[in-house]
Coordinates of C-alpha atoms in Angstrom, one line a residue:
Chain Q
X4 CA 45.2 29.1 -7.3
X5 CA 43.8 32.4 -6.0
X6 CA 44.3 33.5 -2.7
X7 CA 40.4 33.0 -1.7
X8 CA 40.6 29.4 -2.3
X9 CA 43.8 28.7 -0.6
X10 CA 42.4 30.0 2.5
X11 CA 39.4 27.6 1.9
X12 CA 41.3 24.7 1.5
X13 CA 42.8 25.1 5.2
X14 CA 39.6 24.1 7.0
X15 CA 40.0 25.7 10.1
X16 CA 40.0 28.9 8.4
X17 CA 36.3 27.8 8.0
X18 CA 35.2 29.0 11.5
X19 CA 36.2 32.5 10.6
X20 CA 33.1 33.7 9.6
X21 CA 31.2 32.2 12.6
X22 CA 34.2 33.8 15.2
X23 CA 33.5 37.2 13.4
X24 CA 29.6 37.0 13.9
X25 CA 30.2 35.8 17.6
X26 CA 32.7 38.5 18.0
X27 CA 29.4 40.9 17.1
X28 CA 26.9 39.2 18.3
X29 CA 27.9 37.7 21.7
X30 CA 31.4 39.4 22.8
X31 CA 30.5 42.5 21.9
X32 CA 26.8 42.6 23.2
X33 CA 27.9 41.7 26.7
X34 CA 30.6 44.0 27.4
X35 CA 28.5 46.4 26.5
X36 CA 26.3 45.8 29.3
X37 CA 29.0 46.0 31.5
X38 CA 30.1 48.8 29.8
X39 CA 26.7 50.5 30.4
X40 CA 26.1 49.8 33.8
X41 CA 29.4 51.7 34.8
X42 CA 28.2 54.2 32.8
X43 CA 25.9 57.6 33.6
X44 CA 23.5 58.8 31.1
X45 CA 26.4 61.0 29.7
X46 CA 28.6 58.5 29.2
X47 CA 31.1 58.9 32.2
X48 CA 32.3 56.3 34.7
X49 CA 30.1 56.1 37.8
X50 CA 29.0 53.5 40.2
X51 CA 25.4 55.3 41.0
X52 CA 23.8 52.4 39.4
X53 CA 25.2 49.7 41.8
X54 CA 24.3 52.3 44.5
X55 CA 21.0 53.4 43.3
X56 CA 20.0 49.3 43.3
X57 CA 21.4 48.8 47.1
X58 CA 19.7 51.9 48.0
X59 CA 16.5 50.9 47.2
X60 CA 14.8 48.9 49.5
X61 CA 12.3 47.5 46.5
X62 CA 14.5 46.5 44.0
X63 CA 16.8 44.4 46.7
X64 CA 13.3 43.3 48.2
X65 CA 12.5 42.6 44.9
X66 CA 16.1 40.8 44.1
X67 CA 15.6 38.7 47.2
X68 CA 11.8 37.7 47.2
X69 CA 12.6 36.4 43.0
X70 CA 15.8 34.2 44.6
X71 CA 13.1 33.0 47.2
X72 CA 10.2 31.9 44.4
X73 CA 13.4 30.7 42.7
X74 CA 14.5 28.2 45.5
X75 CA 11.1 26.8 46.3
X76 CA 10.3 26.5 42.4
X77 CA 13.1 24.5 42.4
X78 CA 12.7 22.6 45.3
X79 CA 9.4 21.6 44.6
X80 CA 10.2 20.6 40.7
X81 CA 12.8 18.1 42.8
X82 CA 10.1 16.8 45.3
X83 CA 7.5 15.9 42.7
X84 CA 10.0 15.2 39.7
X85 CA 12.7 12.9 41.5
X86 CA 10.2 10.5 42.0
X87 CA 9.2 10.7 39.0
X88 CA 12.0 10.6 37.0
X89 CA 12.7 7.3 39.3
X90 CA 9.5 5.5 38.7
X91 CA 9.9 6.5 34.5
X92 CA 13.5 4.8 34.9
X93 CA 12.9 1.8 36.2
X94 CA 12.3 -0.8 34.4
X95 CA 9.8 -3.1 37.1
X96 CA 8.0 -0.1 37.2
X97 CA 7.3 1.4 34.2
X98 CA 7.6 -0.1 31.2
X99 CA 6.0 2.1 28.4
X100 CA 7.9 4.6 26.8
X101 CA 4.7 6.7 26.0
X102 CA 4.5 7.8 29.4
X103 CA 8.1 9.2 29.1
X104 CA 7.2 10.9 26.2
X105 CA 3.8 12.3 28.0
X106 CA 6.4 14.3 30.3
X107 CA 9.1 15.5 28.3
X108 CA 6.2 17.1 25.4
X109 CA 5.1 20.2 27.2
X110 CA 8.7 21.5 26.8
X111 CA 8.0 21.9 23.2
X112 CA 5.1 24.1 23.8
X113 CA 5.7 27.7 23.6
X114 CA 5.9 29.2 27.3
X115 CA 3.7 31.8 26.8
X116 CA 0.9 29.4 25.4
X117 CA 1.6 26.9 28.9
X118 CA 1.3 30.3 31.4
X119 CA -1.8 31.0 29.4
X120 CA -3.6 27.8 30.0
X121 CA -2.2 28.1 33.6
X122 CA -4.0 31.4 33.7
X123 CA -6.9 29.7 31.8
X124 CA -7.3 26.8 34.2
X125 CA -7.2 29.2 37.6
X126 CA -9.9 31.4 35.8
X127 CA -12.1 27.8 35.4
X128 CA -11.4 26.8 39.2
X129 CA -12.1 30.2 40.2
X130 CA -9.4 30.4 42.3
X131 CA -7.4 34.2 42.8
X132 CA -4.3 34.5 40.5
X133 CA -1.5 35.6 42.8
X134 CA 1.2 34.1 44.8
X135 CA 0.0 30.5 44.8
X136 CA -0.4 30.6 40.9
X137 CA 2.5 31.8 40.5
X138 CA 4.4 29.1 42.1
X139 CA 2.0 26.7 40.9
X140 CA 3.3 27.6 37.1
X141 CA 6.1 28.2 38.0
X142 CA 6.5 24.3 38.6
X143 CA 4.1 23.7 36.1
X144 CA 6.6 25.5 33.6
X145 CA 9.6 24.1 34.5
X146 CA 8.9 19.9 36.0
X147 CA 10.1 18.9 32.9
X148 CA 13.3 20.2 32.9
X149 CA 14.3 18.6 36.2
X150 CA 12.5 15.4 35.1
X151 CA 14.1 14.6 32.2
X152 CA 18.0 15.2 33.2
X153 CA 17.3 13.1 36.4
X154 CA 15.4 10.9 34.2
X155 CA 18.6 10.2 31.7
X156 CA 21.2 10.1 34.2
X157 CA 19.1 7.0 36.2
X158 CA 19.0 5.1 32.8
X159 CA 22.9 5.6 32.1
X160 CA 23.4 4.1 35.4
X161 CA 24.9 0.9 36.2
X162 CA 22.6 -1.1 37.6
X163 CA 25.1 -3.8 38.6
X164 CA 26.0 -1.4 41.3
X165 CA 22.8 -1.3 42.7
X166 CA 23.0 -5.5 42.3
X167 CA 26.3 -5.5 44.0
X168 CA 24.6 -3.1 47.1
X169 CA 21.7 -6.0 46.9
X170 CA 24.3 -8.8 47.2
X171 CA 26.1 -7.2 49.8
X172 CA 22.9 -7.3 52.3
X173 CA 21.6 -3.6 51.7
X174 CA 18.3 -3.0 52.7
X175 CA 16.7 -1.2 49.6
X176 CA 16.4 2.0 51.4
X177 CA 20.2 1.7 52.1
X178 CA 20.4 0.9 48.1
X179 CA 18.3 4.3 47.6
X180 CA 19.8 6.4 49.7
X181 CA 23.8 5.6 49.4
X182 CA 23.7 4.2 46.0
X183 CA 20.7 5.3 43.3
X184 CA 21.0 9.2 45.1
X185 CA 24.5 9.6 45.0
X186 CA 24.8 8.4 40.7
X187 CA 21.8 10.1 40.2
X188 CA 23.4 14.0 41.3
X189 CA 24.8 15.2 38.4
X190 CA 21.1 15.0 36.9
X191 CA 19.4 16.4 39.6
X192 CA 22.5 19.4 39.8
X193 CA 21.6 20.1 35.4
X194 CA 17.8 19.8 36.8
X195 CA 18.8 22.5 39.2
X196 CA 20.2 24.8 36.5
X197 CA 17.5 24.2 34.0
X198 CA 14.6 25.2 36.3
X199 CA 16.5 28.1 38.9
X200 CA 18.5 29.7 36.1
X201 CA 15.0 30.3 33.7
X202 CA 13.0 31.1 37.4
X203 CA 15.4 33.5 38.7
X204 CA 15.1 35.7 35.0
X205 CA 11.7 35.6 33.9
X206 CA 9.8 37.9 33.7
X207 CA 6.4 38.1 31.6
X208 CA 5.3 34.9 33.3
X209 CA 4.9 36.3 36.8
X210 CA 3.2 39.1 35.3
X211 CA 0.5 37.1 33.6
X212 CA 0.1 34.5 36.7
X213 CA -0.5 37.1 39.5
X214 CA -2.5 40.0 37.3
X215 CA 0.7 42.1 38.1
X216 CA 0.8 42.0 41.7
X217 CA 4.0 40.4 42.0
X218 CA 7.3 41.9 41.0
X219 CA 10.2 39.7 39.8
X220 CA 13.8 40.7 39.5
X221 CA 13.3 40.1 35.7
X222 CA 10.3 42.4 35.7
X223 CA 11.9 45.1 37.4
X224 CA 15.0 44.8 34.6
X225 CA 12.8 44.7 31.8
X226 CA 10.6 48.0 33.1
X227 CA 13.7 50.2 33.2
X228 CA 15.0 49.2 30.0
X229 CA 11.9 49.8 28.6
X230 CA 11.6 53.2 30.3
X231 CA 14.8 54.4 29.0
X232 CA 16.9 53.9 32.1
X233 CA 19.5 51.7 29.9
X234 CA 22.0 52.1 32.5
X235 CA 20.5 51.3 35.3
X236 CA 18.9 48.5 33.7
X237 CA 22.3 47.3 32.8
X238 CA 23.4 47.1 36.0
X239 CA 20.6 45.2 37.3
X240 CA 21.2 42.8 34.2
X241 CA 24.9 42.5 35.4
X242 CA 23.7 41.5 39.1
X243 CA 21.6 38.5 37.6
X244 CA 24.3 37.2 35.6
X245 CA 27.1 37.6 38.7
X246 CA 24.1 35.7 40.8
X247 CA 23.6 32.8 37.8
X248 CA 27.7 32.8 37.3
X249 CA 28.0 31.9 41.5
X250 CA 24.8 28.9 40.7
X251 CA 26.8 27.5 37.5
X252 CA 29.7 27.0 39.7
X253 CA 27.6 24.8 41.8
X254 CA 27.0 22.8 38.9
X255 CA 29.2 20.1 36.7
X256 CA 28.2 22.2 33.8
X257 CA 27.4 19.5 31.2
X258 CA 23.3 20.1 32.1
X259 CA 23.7 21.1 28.1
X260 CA 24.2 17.6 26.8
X261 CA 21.5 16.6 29.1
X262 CA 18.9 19.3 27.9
X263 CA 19.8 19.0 23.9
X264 CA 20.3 15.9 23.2
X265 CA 16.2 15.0 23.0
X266 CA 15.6 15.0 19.4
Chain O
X3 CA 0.9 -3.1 44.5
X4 CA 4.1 -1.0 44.5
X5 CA 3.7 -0.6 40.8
X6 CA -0.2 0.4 41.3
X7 CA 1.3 3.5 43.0
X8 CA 4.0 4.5 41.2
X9 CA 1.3 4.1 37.8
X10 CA -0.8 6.0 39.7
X11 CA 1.6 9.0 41.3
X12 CA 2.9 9.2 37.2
X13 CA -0.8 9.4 36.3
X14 CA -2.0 12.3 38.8
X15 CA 1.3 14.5 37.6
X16 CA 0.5 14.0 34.5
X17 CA -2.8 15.6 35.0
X18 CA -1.4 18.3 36.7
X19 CA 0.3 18.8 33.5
X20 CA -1.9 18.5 31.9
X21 CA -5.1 20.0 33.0
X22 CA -4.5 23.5 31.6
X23 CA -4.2 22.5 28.1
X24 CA -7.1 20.1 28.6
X25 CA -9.5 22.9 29.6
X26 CA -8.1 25.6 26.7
X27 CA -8.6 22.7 24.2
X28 CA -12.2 22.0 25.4
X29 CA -13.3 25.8 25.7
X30 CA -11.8 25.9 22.4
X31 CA -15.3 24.3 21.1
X32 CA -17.3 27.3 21.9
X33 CA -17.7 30.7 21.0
X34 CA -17.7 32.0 24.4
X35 CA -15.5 35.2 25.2
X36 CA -15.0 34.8 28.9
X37 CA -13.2 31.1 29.5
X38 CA -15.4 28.6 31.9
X39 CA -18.6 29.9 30.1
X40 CA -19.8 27.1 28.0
X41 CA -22.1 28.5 25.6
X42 CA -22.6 25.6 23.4
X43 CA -20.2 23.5 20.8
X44 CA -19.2 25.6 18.1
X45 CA -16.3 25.4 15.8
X46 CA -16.6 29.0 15.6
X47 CA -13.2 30.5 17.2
X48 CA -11.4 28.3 14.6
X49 CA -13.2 29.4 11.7
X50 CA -12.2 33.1 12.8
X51 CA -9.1 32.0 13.7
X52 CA -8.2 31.0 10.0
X53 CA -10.7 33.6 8.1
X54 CA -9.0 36.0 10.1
X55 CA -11.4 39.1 9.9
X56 CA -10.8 41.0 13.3
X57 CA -7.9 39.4 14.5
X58 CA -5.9 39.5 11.3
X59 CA -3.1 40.5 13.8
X60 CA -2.8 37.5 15.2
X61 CA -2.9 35.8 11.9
X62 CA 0.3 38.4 11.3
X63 CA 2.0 37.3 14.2
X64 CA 1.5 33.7 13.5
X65 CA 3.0 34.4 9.9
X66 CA 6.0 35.9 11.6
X67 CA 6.9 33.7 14.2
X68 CA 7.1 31.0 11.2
X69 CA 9.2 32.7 9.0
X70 CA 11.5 34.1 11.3
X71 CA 11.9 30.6 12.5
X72 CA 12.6 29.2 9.1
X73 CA 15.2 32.0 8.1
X74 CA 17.2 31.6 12.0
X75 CA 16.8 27.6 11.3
X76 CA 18.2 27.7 7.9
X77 CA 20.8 30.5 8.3
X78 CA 22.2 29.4 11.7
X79 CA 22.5 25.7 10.3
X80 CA 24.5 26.9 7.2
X81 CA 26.5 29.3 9.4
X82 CA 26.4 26.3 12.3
X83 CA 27.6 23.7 9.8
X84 CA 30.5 25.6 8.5
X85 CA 31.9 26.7 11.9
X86 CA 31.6 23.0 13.6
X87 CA 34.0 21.5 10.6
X88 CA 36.3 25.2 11.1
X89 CA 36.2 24.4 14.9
X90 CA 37.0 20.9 14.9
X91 CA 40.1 21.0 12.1
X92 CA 41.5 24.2 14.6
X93 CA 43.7 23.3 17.8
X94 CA 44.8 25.0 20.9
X95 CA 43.8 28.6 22.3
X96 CA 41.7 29.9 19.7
X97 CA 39.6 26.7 19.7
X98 CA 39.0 27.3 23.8
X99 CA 38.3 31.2 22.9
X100 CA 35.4 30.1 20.1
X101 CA 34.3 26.9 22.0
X102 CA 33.5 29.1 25.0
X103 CA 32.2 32.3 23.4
X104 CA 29.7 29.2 21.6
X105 CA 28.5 28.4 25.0
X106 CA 27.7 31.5 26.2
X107 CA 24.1 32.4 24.5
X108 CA 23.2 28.8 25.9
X109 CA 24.2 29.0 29.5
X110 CA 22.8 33.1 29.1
X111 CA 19.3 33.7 30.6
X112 CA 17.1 34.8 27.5
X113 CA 16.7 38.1 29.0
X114 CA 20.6 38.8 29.6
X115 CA 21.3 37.8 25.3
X116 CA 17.5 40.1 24.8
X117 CA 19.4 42.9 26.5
X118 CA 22.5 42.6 25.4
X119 CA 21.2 42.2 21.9
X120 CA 19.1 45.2 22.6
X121 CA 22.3 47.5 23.7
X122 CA 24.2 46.3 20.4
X123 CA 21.7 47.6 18.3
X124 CA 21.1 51.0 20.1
X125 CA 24.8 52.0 20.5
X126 CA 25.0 50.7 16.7
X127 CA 22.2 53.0 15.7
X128 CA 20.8 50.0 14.3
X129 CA 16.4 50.8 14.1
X130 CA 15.0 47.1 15.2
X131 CA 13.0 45.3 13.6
X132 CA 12.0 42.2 11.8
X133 CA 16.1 42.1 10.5
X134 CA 17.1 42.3 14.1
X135 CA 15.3 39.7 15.7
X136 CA 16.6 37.4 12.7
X137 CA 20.0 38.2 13.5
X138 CA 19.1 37.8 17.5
X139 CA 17.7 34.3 16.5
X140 CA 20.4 33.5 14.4
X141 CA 22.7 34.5 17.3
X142 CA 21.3 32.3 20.1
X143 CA 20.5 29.1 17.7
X144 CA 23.9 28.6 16.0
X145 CA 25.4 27.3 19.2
X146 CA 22.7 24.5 19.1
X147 CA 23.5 23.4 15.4
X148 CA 27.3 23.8 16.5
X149 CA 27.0 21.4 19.1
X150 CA 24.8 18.9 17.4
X151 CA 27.3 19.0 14.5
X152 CA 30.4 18.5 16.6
X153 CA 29.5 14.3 17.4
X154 CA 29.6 13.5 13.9
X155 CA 32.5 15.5 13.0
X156 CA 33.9 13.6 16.0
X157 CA 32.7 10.0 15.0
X158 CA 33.7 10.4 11.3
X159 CA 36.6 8.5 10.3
X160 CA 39.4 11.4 9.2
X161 CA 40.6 8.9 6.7
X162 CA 37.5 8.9 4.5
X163 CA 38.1 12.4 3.7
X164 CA 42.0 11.9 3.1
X165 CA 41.0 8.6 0.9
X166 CA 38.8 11.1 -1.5
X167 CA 41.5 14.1 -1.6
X168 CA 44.2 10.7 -2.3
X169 CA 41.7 9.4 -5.0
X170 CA 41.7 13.0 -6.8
X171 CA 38.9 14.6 -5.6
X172 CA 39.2 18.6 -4.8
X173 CA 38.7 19.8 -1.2
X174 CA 34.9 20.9 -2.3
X175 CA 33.6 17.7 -4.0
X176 CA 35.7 15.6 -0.7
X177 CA 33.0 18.3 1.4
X178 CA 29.7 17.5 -0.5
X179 CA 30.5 13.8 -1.0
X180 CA 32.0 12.7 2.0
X181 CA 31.9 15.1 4.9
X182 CA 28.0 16.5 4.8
X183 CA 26.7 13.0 3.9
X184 CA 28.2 11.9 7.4
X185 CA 27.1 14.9 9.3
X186 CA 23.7 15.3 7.6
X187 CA 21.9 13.6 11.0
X188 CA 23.5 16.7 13.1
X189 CA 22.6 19.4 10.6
X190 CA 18.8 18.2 10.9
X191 CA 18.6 18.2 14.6
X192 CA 20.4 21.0 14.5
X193 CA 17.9 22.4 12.5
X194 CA 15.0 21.5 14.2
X195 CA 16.2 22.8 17.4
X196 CA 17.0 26.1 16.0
X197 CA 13.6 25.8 14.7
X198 CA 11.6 25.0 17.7
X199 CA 14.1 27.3 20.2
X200 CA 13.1 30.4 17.4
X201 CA 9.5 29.7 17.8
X202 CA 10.0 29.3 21.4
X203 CA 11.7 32.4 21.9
X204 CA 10.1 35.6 23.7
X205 CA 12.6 37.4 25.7
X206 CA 15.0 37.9 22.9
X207 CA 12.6 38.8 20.1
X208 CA 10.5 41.7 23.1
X209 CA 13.9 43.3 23.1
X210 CA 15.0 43.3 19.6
X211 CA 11.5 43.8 18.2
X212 CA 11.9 47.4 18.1
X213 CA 8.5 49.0 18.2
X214 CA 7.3 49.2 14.7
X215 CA 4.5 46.8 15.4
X216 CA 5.9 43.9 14.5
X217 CA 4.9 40.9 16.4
X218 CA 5.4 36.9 17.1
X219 CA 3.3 34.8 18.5
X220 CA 4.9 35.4 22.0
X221 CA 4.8 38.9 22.2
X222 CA 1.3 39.0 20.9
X223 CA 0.1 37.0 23.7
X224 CA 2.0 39.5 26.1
X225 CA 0.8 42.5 24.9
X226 CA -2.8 40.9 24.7
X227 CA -2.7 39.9 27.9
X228 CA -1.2 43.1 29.2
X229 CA -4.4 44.7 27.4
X230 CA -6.5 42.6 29.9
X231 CA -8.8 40.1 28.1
X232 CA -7.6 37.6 26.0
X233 CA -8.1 37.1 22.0
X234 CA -10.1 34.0 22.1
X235 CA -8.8 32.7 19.5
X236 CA -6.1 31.8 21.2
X237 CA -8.1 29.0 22.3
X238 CA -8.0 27.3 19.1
X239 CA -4.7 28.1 18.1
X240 CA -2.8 26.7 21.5
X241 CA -5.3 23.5 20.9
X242 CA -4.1 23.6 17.1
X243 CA -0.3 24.1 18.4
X244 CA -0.4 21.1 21.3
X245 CA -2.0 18.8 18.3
X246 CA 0.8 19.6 15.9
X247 CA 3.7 19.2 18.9
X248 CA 2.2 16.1 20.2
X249 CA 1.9 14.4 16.5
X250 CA 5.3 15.5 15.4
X251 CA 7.1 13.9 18.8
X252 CA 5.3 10.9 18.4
X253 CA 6.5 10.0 14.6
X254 CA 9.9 11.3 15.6
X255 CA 9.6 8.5 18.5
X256 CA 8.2 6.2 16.2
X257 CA 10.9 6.7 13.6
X258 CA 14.1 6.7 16.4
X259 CA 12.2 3.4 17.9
X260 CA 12.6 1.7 13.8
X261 CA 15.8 2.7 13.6
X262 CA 17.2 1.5 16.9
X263 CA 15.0 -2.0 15.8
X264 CA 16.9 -1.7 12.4
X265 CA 20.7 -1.1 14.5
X266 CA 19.7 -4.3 16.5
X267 CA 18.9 -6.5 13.4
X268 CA 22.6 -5.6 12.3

């Protein structure tokens, strides 16, 4: 027996070739960004970049008015899609499955193609593109993604609890609020995540919504990495993903199972 | 009465949602540059769309977008497959150092694994092109086919595979006839995730692109809308994609609903 085949016959040799291409192709890629944003244009260790960012009164205006658009994307997406996801789950109030499918489809379209008709339909109202369209496709973007994990979490649950509550003498808004809520958190924390993480970095949408008025975080990012200021860029990048690291801890961090498991 | 409302607060989101696509798919029936004008049915725009002629870029980009989807898809479920059977037969440390480095391009913002991506190939000297968003697709799908896989792998009995090595099969015949059979359904979801995230994909692909003109569907509607007006044949073509989505999710619903009716029956 050759030497190749022994190591195929141990199978969890078989995950070397995917631990090599993560070692290139994840590992690697992100220390270098961390690499590069400690880094001058020479090469040599600095911290300008940090201090070039808090410095600037527009990129940390920028920084804090994305967070903003961020939170109230977010909090919207829970105001209109809680209720949602609630009336889609329960079974005296909805009983065709159609209408679930209606609301989970638009996250198969390409993003670009859903901002476009967002652009499309302000141009047919005549209404200005700006702040308000931003926000409103914003939440137009991203519903479904809080829908759906609040969606699957009120299904899972046990609904002799929410009997029990019943038998016990709880009014139903007493069965909403200290029963259905509380099961129903770890969807809408994996709703959270699906709609502030993809708000809080993007970047072409904004631009296309408010005829580049508006400045996101992820705009500003993407302009200096495209103008050749790779380390400055870098930090920036670094500053998101310390800002997403502090929301994910917030979270139970199963949102994944939640988001993939539709098909 | 409460179930009037609740029909009726699902019914007016859902024509939040969709209104936009509504009015894109109806000015998609006339030739009108500007949308809102209607100048008249016409089945125009999708007659250019497809003959091409001046906007044989967009034809290019739609070209792209599938094949790059259908290379990532097929490479990252090969490479996805593999790993998932490596990962699950390996124990301890090194399993928690590849199980987390797997999570990372999902939990990543698409813009962090573009950049990223983007800063590997420059400090590589790697020029970017069509090979480099394939690898950036590639890099940000396997995780998906990975994690479909895993279930299966988990769900399988170990002593099927035992049985076929006990009953003289080699290791490779035990893999084609015992262990892909039973984690077939994974690869395919995997697959068509991988497919539909690729297709999906903009941030990634803008960074890795490299600027030798090549373009996907997503950057070409970036760059056209950065040029100001928009192709009108994009009309047709988001009216064409929505159609395609919306038939596609409702046979897979149709199929999972049979199935379930078939698990019931036994």
């Amino acid at each position: 027996m050759s030497i190749f085949s022994k190591l195929i016959n141990r199978r969890s040799n078989w995950a070397v070739p995917y631990a090599i291409f993560l070692a290139i192709f994840v590992a690697l890629p992100l220390l270098l960004i961390v690499l590069y944003a400690f880094q001058d244009a020479e090469g040599s260790f600095t911290l300008q970049n940090f201090v070039k960012f808090i410095r600037q009164p527009e990129a940390v205006n920028t920084f804090i008015y994305s967070i903003g658009i961020a939170i109230i994307t977010t909090f919207l997406c829970i105001l209109l899609g809680y209720p949602a996801a609630y009336i889609l789950a329960n079974a005296n109030l909805n009983r065709s499955h159609t209408t679930v499918v209606l609301f989970i489809l638009p996250m198969w379209i390409n993003i670009l193609v859903r901002t476009l008709a967002t652009v499309a339909l302000f141009d047919f109202a005549k209404l200005p593109l700006g702040e308000g369209a931003l926000i409103f496709g914003m939440v137009y973007n991203f519903l479904p993604f809080m829908i759906y994990p609040i969606y699957n979490t009120l299904q899972k649950m046990d609904h002799s609890l929410i009997e029990a509550a019943e038998d016990l003498g709880a009014r139903p808004s007493v069965v909403f609020t200290k029963v259905v809520v509380p099961l129903s958190m770890p969807g809408v924390m994996s709703g959270i995540m699906m709609v502030f993480m993809p708000t809080i970095s993007t970047f072409a949408i904004a631009e296309l919504l408010t005829m580049n008025n508006v400045k996101l975080f992820g705009t500003t990012i993407q302009e200096n990495i495209n103008n050749g200021m790779w380390n400055y860029g870098a930090a920036l990048s670094l500053i998101m993903l310390i800002i997403i690291g502090v929301t994910s801890l917030f979270s139970d961090g199963d949102e994944q199972s939640d988001s993939e498991s539709l098909i | 009465m409460k179930r009037f409302f609740a029909q009726l607060y699902l019914w007016l989101l859902l024509a939040m949602l969709y209104a936009p696509i509504v009015i894109i798919g109806i000015f998609s029936f006339t030739e009108s540059k500007v949308l809102g004008n209607w100048t008249g049915f016409s089945t125009e725009l999708y007659t250019s769309l497809f003959n091409g002629g001046a906007h044989h870029s967009l034809l290019d980009a739609i070209k792209n977008t599938l094949s790059i989807a259908l290379i990532a898809a097929t490479a990252s479920t090969i490479l996805g497959s593999i790993a998932a059977i490596g990962i699950f037969n390996m124990r301890g440390r090194k399993k928690q150092v590849i199980n987390l480095l797997n999570d990372i391009p999902m939990l990543n913002p698409d813009i962090i694994t573009g950049i990223s991506l983007f800063l590997l190939f420059v400090s590589l000297g790697i020029s970017q092109g069509y090979t480099t968003v394939v690898l950036a697709h590639i890099a940000f799908c396997t995780p998906y086919v990975v994690l479909n896989v895993m279930p299966r792998l988990q769900q399988m009995n170990p002593n099927i595979y035992e049985a076929a090595l006990d009953l003289g099969a080699t290791p490779m015949q035990a893999l084609r006839k015992v262990i892909i059979p039973e984690i077939r359904p994974g690869m395919i979801s995997g697959f068509i995730l991988a497919f539909t995230l690729s297709i999906d994909d903009f941030a990634v692909t803008l960074f890795t692109k490299g600027n030798e003109g090549l373009e996907t569907l997503s950057t070409y509607i970036y760059a056209d809308a950065r040029k100001g007006g928009l192709t009108p044949e994009l009309r047709p073509l988001s009216t064409i994609i929505f159609a395609v989505v919306l038939l596609l999710l409702i046979i897979i619903n149709i199929r999972a609903k049979r199935n379930a009716k078939r698990n019931q029956a036994m």
